[in-house]
mmCIF file of C-alpha atoms in Angstrom:
data_model
loop_
_atom_site.group_PDB
_atom_site.id
_atom_site.type_symbol
_atom_site.label_atom_id
_atom_site.label_comp_id
_atom_site.label_asym_id
_atom_site.label_seq_id
_atom_site.Cartn_x
_atom_site.Cartn_y
_atom_site.Cartn_z
ATOM 1 C CA MET W 1 119.060 120.593 -95.522
ATOM 2 C CA THR W 2 119.138 124.567 -95.907
ATOM 3 C CA THR W 3 119.222 125.379 -99.756
ATOM 4 C CA ALA W 4 120.494 128.436 -101.108
ATOM 5 C CA ALA W 5 118.040 129.862 -102.169
ATOM 6 C CA SER W 6 115.866 130.135 -99.394
ATOM 7 C CA GLY W 7 118.435 130.964 -97.050
ATOM 8 C CA VAL W 8 116.935 130.254 -94.265
ATOM 9 C CA ASN W 9 118.881 128.458 -91.187
ATOM 10 C CA THR W 10 118.472 130.221 -87.567
ATOM 11 C CA LYS W 11 115.807 128.824 -84.999
ATOM 12 C CA VAL W 12 113.511 131.443 -85.355
ATOM 13 C CA ALA W 13 113.086 130.895 -88.855
ATOM 14 C CA ARG W 14 113.238 127.073 -88.739
ATOM 15 C CA VAL W 15 110.849 127.725 -86.235
ATOM 16 C CA ILE W 16 108.469 130.231 -87.985
ATOM 17 C CA ARG W 17 108.354 127.592 -90.627
ATOM 18 C CA ALA W 18 107.174 124.661 -88.416
ATOM 19 C CA TYR W 19 104.419 126.238 -86.756
ATOM 20 C CA ASP W 20 103.336 128.351 -90.001
ATOM 21 C CA LEU W 21 103.439 131.622 -88.308
ATOM 22 C CA ASP W 22 102.629 133.551 -90.827
ATOM 23 C CA GLY W 23 103.924 137.207 -91.113
ATOM 24 C CA MET W 24 105.359 136.738 -88.037
ATOM 25 C CA GLY W 25 109.163 137.805 -89.208
ATOM 26 C CA ALA W 26 107.923 141.213 -90.654
ATOM 27 C CA ASN W 27 106.001 141.652 -87.383
ATOM 28 C CA LEU W 28 108.939 141.306 -85.589
ATOM 29 C CA GLU W 29 111.313 143.596 -87.556
ATOM 30 C CA ALA W 30 108.949 146.187 -87.977
ATOM 31 C CA ALA W 31 108.388 146.087 -83.936
ATOM 32 C CA TRP W 32 112.240 145.700 -82.721
ATOM 33 C CA THR W 33 112.913 149.046 -85.507
ATOM 34 C CA GLY W 34 109.938 150.844 -84.265
ATOM 35 C CA ALA W 35 108.682 151.085 -87.738
ATOM 36 C CA SER W 36 104.873 150.422 -86.291
ATOM 37 C CA GLY W 37 105.367 153.025 -83.617
ATOM 38 C CA GLU W 38 107.485 152.621 -80.730
ATOM 39 C CA ARG W 39 110.044 150.328 -80.683
ATOM 40 C CA THR W 40 109.929 147.026 -78.315
ATOM 41 C CA SER W 41 112.688 145.170 -77.104
ATOM 42 C CA LEU W 42 114.173 141.809 -77.554
ATOM 43 C CA ARG W 43 113.207 140.504 -74.348
ATOM 44 C CA ASP W 44 109.426 141.320 -75.186
ATOM 45 C CA LEU W 45 109.758 139.932 -78.770
ATOM 46 C CA ALA W 46 111.212 136.856 -77.568
ATOM 47 C CA ASP W 47 108.131 135.916 -75.115
ATOM 48 C CA GLU W 48 105.574 137.369 -77.694
ATOM 49 C CA PHE W 49 107.013 135.204 -80.282
ATOM 50 C CA ASN W 50 107.260 132.349 -77.836
ATOM 51 C CA GLU W 51 103.530 132.831 -76.714
ATOM 52 C CA ALA W 52 102.647 132.508 -80.525
ATOM 53 C CA VAL W 53 104.921 128.977 -80.491
ATOM 54 C CA LEU W 54 102.871 127.831 -77.770
ATOM 55 C CA ARG W 55 99.435 129.170 -79.181
ATOM 56 C CA ALA W 56 100.139 127.483 -82.642
ATOM 57 C CA ALA W 57 100.557 124.315 -80.541
ATOM 58 C CA LEU W 58 97.127 124.046 -78.960
ATOM 59 C CA ASP W 59 95.391 125.183 -81.844
ATOM 60 C CA GLU W 60 97.332 122.204 -84.144
ATOM 61 C CA ALA W 61 95.972 120.184 -80.636
ATOM 62 C CA GLY W 62 92.385 120.933 -81.380
ATOM 63 C CA ALA W 63 92.751 122.523 -78.240
ATOM 64 C CA SER W 64 89.606 125.751 -77.077
ATOM 65 C CA SER W 65 91.408 128.899 -77.429
ATOM 66 C CA LEU W 66 89.547 129.420 -74.134
ATOM 67 C CA SER W 67 90.791 126.165 -72.593
ATOM 68 C CA VAL W 68 94.199 127.198 -71.515
ATOM 69 C CA ASP W 69 95.296 131.249 -70.754
ATOM 70 C CA VAL W 70 99.067 131.165 -73.300
ATOM 71 C CA SER W 71 100.263 133.905 -71.533
ATOM 72 C CA SER W 72 99.901 132.104 -67.771
ATOM 73 C CA THR W 73 100.446 129.277 -69.365
ATOM 74 C CA TYR W 74 103.770 129.973 -71.036
ATOM 75 C CA GLU W 75 104.862 132.184 -67.738
ATOM 76 C CA ALA W 76 104.531 129.007 -65.601
ATOM 77 C CA ILE W 77 106.783 126.055 -67.672
ATOM 78 C CA ARG W 78 108.901 128.957 -68.673
ATOM 79 C CA GLY W 79 110.040 128.789 -65.295
ATOM 80 C CA ASP W 80 110.169 125.173 -65.564
ATOM 81 C CA SER W 81 109.866 124.547 -62.137
ATOM 82 C CA GLY W 82 107.406 124.499 -58.736
ATOM 83 C CA SER W 83 103.490 123.674 -58.583
ATOM 84 C CA SER W 84 102.537 126.217 -61.343
ATOM 85 C CA ALA W 85 105.235 124.403 -63.364
ATOM 86 C CA THR W 86 103.691 120.933 -62.605
ATOM 87 C CA ARG W 87 99.785 122.144 -63.221
ATOM 88 C CA ALA W 88 100.623 123.616 -66.413
ATOM 89 C CA ARG W 89 102.441 121.273 -68.091
ATOM 90 C CA ARG W 90 100.125 118.745 -66.991
ATOM 91 C CA ARG W 91 97.085 120.948 -68.566
ATOM 92 C CA LEU W 92 99.048 121.219 -71.869
ATOM 93 C CA GLU W 93 99.170 117.402 -71.571
ATOM 94 C CA ARG W 94 95.985 116.856 -71.023
ATOM 95 C CA GLU W 95 94.970 119.261 -74.342
ATOM 96 C CA GLY W 96 97.142 117.016 -76.461
ATOM 97 C CA VAL W 97 100.362 119.008 -76.171
ATOM 98 C CA ASP W 98 103.894 117.547 -75.858
ATOM 99 C CA VAL W 99 105.514 120.088 -73.693
ATOM 100 C CA ASP W 100 109.275 119.033 -74.164
ATOM 101 C CA GLU W 101 108.366 119.482 -77.845
ATOM 102 C CA VAL W 102 107.500 122.895 -77.664
ATOM 103 C CA SER W 103 109.378 124.680 -74.425
ATOM 104 C CA GLY W 104 112.396 122.952 -76.949
ATOM 105 C CA ASP W 105 111.242 125.526 -79.763
ATOM 106 C CA PHE W 106 111.235 128.410 -77.782
ATOM 107 C CA VAL W 107 114.150 130.873 -78.506
ATOM 108 C CA THR W 108 115.560 133.340 -76.858
ATOM 109 C CA HIS W 109 115.943 137.147 -77.528
ATOM 110 C CA GLN W 110 119.676 136.343 -78.495
ATOM 111 C CA ALA W 111 118.197 134.234 -81.365
ATOM 112 C CA ILE W 112 115.337 136.869 -82.280
ATOM 113 C CA HIS W 113 118.353 139.566 -82.811
ATOM 114 C CA THR W 114 120.349 137.255 -84.743
ATOM 115 C CA TYR W 115 117.340 136.072 -86.856
ATOM 116 C CA LEU W 116 116.233 140.021 -87.697
ATOM 117 C CA THR W 117 119.858 141.043 -88.034
ATOM 118 C CA GLN W 118 121.071 138.036 -90.619
ATOM 119 C CA GLU W 119 118.124 136.404 -91.583
ATOM 120 C CA ARG W 120 116.527 140.195 -92.087
ATOM 121 C CA GLU W 121 119.007 142.454 -92.444
ATOM 122 C CA ALA W 122 117.125 144.595 -90.121
ATOM 123 C CA SER W 123 119.095 147.284 -88.161
ATOM 124 C CA LEU W 124 118.448 149.983 -85.834
ATOM 125 C CA PRO W 125 117.029 153.411 -87.123
ATOM 126 C CA ASP W 126 120.310 155.578 -86.581
ATOM 127 C CA ALA W 127 119.762 157.792 -82.905
ATOM 128 C CA SER W 128 121.482 160.718 -85.407
ATOM 129 C CA GLU W 129 117.815 160.065 -87.512
ATOM 130 C CA ASP W 130 114.919 162.804 -87.072
ATOM 131 C CA ILE W 131 113.526 161.820 -83.772
ATOM 132 C CA ALA W 132 110.687 164.504 -84.098
ATOM 133 C CA LYS W 133 109.939 162.780 -87.904
ATOM 134 C CA ARG W 134 109.263 158.946 -86.110
ATOM 135 C CA LYS W 135 107.366 161.088 -82.746
ATOM 136 C CA VAL W 136 104.626 162.681 -85.498
ATOM 137 C CA GLU W 137 104.055 159.647 -86.807
ATOM 138 C CA THR W 138 103.419 158.185 -83.740
ATOM 139 C CA VAL W 139 101.073 161.090 -82.039
ATOM 140 C CA GLU W 140 99.143 160.819 -85.965
ATOM 141 C CA LYS W 141 98.897 157.035 -85.666
ATOM 142 C CA LEU W 142 97.438 157.076 -82.559
ATOM 143 C CA GLN W 143 94.858 159.948 -83.966
ATOM 144 C CA GLY W 144 94.226 157.375 -86.066
ATOM 145 C CA ARG W 145 93.459 154.682 -83.805
ATOM 146 C CA MET W 146 91.588 156.753 -82.090
ATOM 147 C CA SER W 147 89.616 157.889 -84.812
ATOM 148 C CA ALA W 148 88.485 154.509 -85.399
ATOM 149 C CA VAL W 149 87.432 153.426 -81.917
ATOM 150 C CA ALA W 150 85.363 156.563 -82.048
ATOM 151 C CA GLU W 151 83.746 155.434 -85.228
ATOM 152 C CA SER W 152 83.139 151.546 -84.372
ATOM 153 C CA ALA W 153 81.339 153.230 -81.323
ATOM 154 C CA LEU W 154 79.425 155.028 -82.770
ATOM 155 C CA THR W 155 78.035 152.422 -85.664
ATOM 156 C CA ALA W 156 77.538 150.034 -82.499
ATOM 157 C CA LEU W 157 75.195 152.515 -81.042
ATOM 158 C CA ALA W 158 73.653 153.505 -84.188
ATOM 159 C CA ASN W 159 72.903 149.756 -84.684
ATOM 160 C CA ALA W 160 71.494 149.338 -81.224
ATOM 161 C CA ASP W 161 69.046 152.020 -81.405
ATOM 162 C CA GLU W 162 71.099 154.016 -78.906
ATOM 163 C CA LEU W 163 72.160 156.728 -81.085
ATOM 164 C CA ASP W 164 70.076 158.366 -84.061
ATOM 165 C CA ARG W 165 72.853 157.736 -86.443
ATOM 166 C CA ALA W 166 76.053 156.442 -87.253
ATOM 167 C CA ASP W 167 77.060 158.551 -90.223
ATOM 168 C CA TYR W 168 78.844 161.504 -87.960
ATOM 169 C CA ASP W 169 82.337 162.712 -88.849
ATOM 170 C CA VAL W 170 84.952 162.153 -86.039
ATOM 171 C CA LEU W 171 87.420 164.752 -85.987
ATOM 172 C CA ILE W 172 90.218 163.967 -83.302
ATOM 173 C CA ASP W 173 92.554 167.075 -82.814
ATOM 174 C CA VAL W 174 95.572 166.784 -80.275
ATOM 175 C CA ARG W 175 96.523 170.435 -79.809
ATOM 176 C CA ALA W 176 99.262 172.197 -77.558
ATOM 177 C CA VAL W 177 99.090 175.098 -75.686
ATOM 178 C CA CYS W 178 101.842 177.761 -75.141
ATOM 179 C CA GLN W 179 101.780 178.993 -71.088
ATOM 180 C CA ASN W 180 103.898 181.948 -72.367
ATOM 181 C CA CYS W 181 102.517 183.404 -75.592
ATOM 182 C CA GLY W 182 98.783 181.477 -76.224
ATOM 183 C CA THR W 183 99.947 179.413 -79.642
ATOM 184 C CA ASP W 184 97.363 177.028 -79.792
ATOM 185 C CA ALA W 185 98.541 174.481 -82.438
ATOM 186 C CA PRO W 186 98.147 170.333 -83.209
ATOM 187 C CA VAL W 187 100.814 168.457 -81.428
ATOM 188 C CA SER W 188 102.371 167.142 -85.183
ATOM 189 C CA GLU W 189 102.490 170.936 -86.560
ATOM 190 C CA LEU W 190 104.144 172.400 -83.510
ATOM 191 C CA ILE W 191 107.070 169.318 -83.355
ATOM 192 C CA ARG W 192 107.425 169.810 -87.252
ATOM 193 C CA GLN W 193 108.280 173.655 -86.376
ATOM 194 C CA GLY W 194 111.014 173.093 -83.804
ATOM 195 C CA GLY W 195 108.392 174.853 -81.104
ATOM 196 C CA CYS W 196 106.197 178.296 -81.275
ATOM 197 C CA GLY W 197 109.203 180.572 -81.646
ATOM 198 C CA CYS W 198 108.657 182.637 -78.460
ATOM 199 C CA ALA W 199 111.157 181.639 -76.881
ATOM 200 C CA SER W 200 113.853 183.005 -79.491
ATOM 201 C CA ASP W 201 111.685 186.444 -79.283
ATOM 202 C CA PRO W 202 113.398 189.010 -77.432
ATOM 203 C CA THR W 203 110.442 190.679 -76.438
ATOM 204 C CA SER W 204 109.029 187.641 -74.690
ATOM 205 C CA ASP W 205 108.042 187.808 -71.167
ATOM 206 C CA ASP W 206 111.267 185.320 -70.254
ATOM 207 C CA GLU W 207 112.939 187.574 -72.178
ATOM 208 C CA VAL W 208 112.405 190.521 -70.079
#
């Protein structure tokens, strides 16, 4: 029985606890609301959640992480019919997974929505919120990832003696150039400023 202190009653919450999917709730919320970048649909979140459940069941059964392709196996057993589904079920059974139990723990996109809105009291950003701010955040996060990838590549090459050293400063500068006035500015700065301003200049070529 659910206690008042835990406040946990939705299927998604129960499955998270049953499979020890620590951090899954926060990840679902961040992906749905767009806090971690572009928003992920409820249907895609349900698929990701169910694959995590299947992966956890395989881990609990002691199956090798390389012995079963989780994504393709999930797609097969979700179809619930045909030769591919039969083969997938038999493979999982050989690995010691109770397929009926695991598939019974799969959730729908509606269940994900119920969990996020009722369990975590999450909501989507208001359509009137500053879209420019969110786009700037997305661009800057991508720049950060590019920088991390480049730094990792330099370190790996230096360790393999394919590069003289690893301590280079990596600069990722995504810029936009106006074809009308020639303004050259970082994309993030351009978005924050609302453009280069030449469109409102009465002396620009477009106004002649």
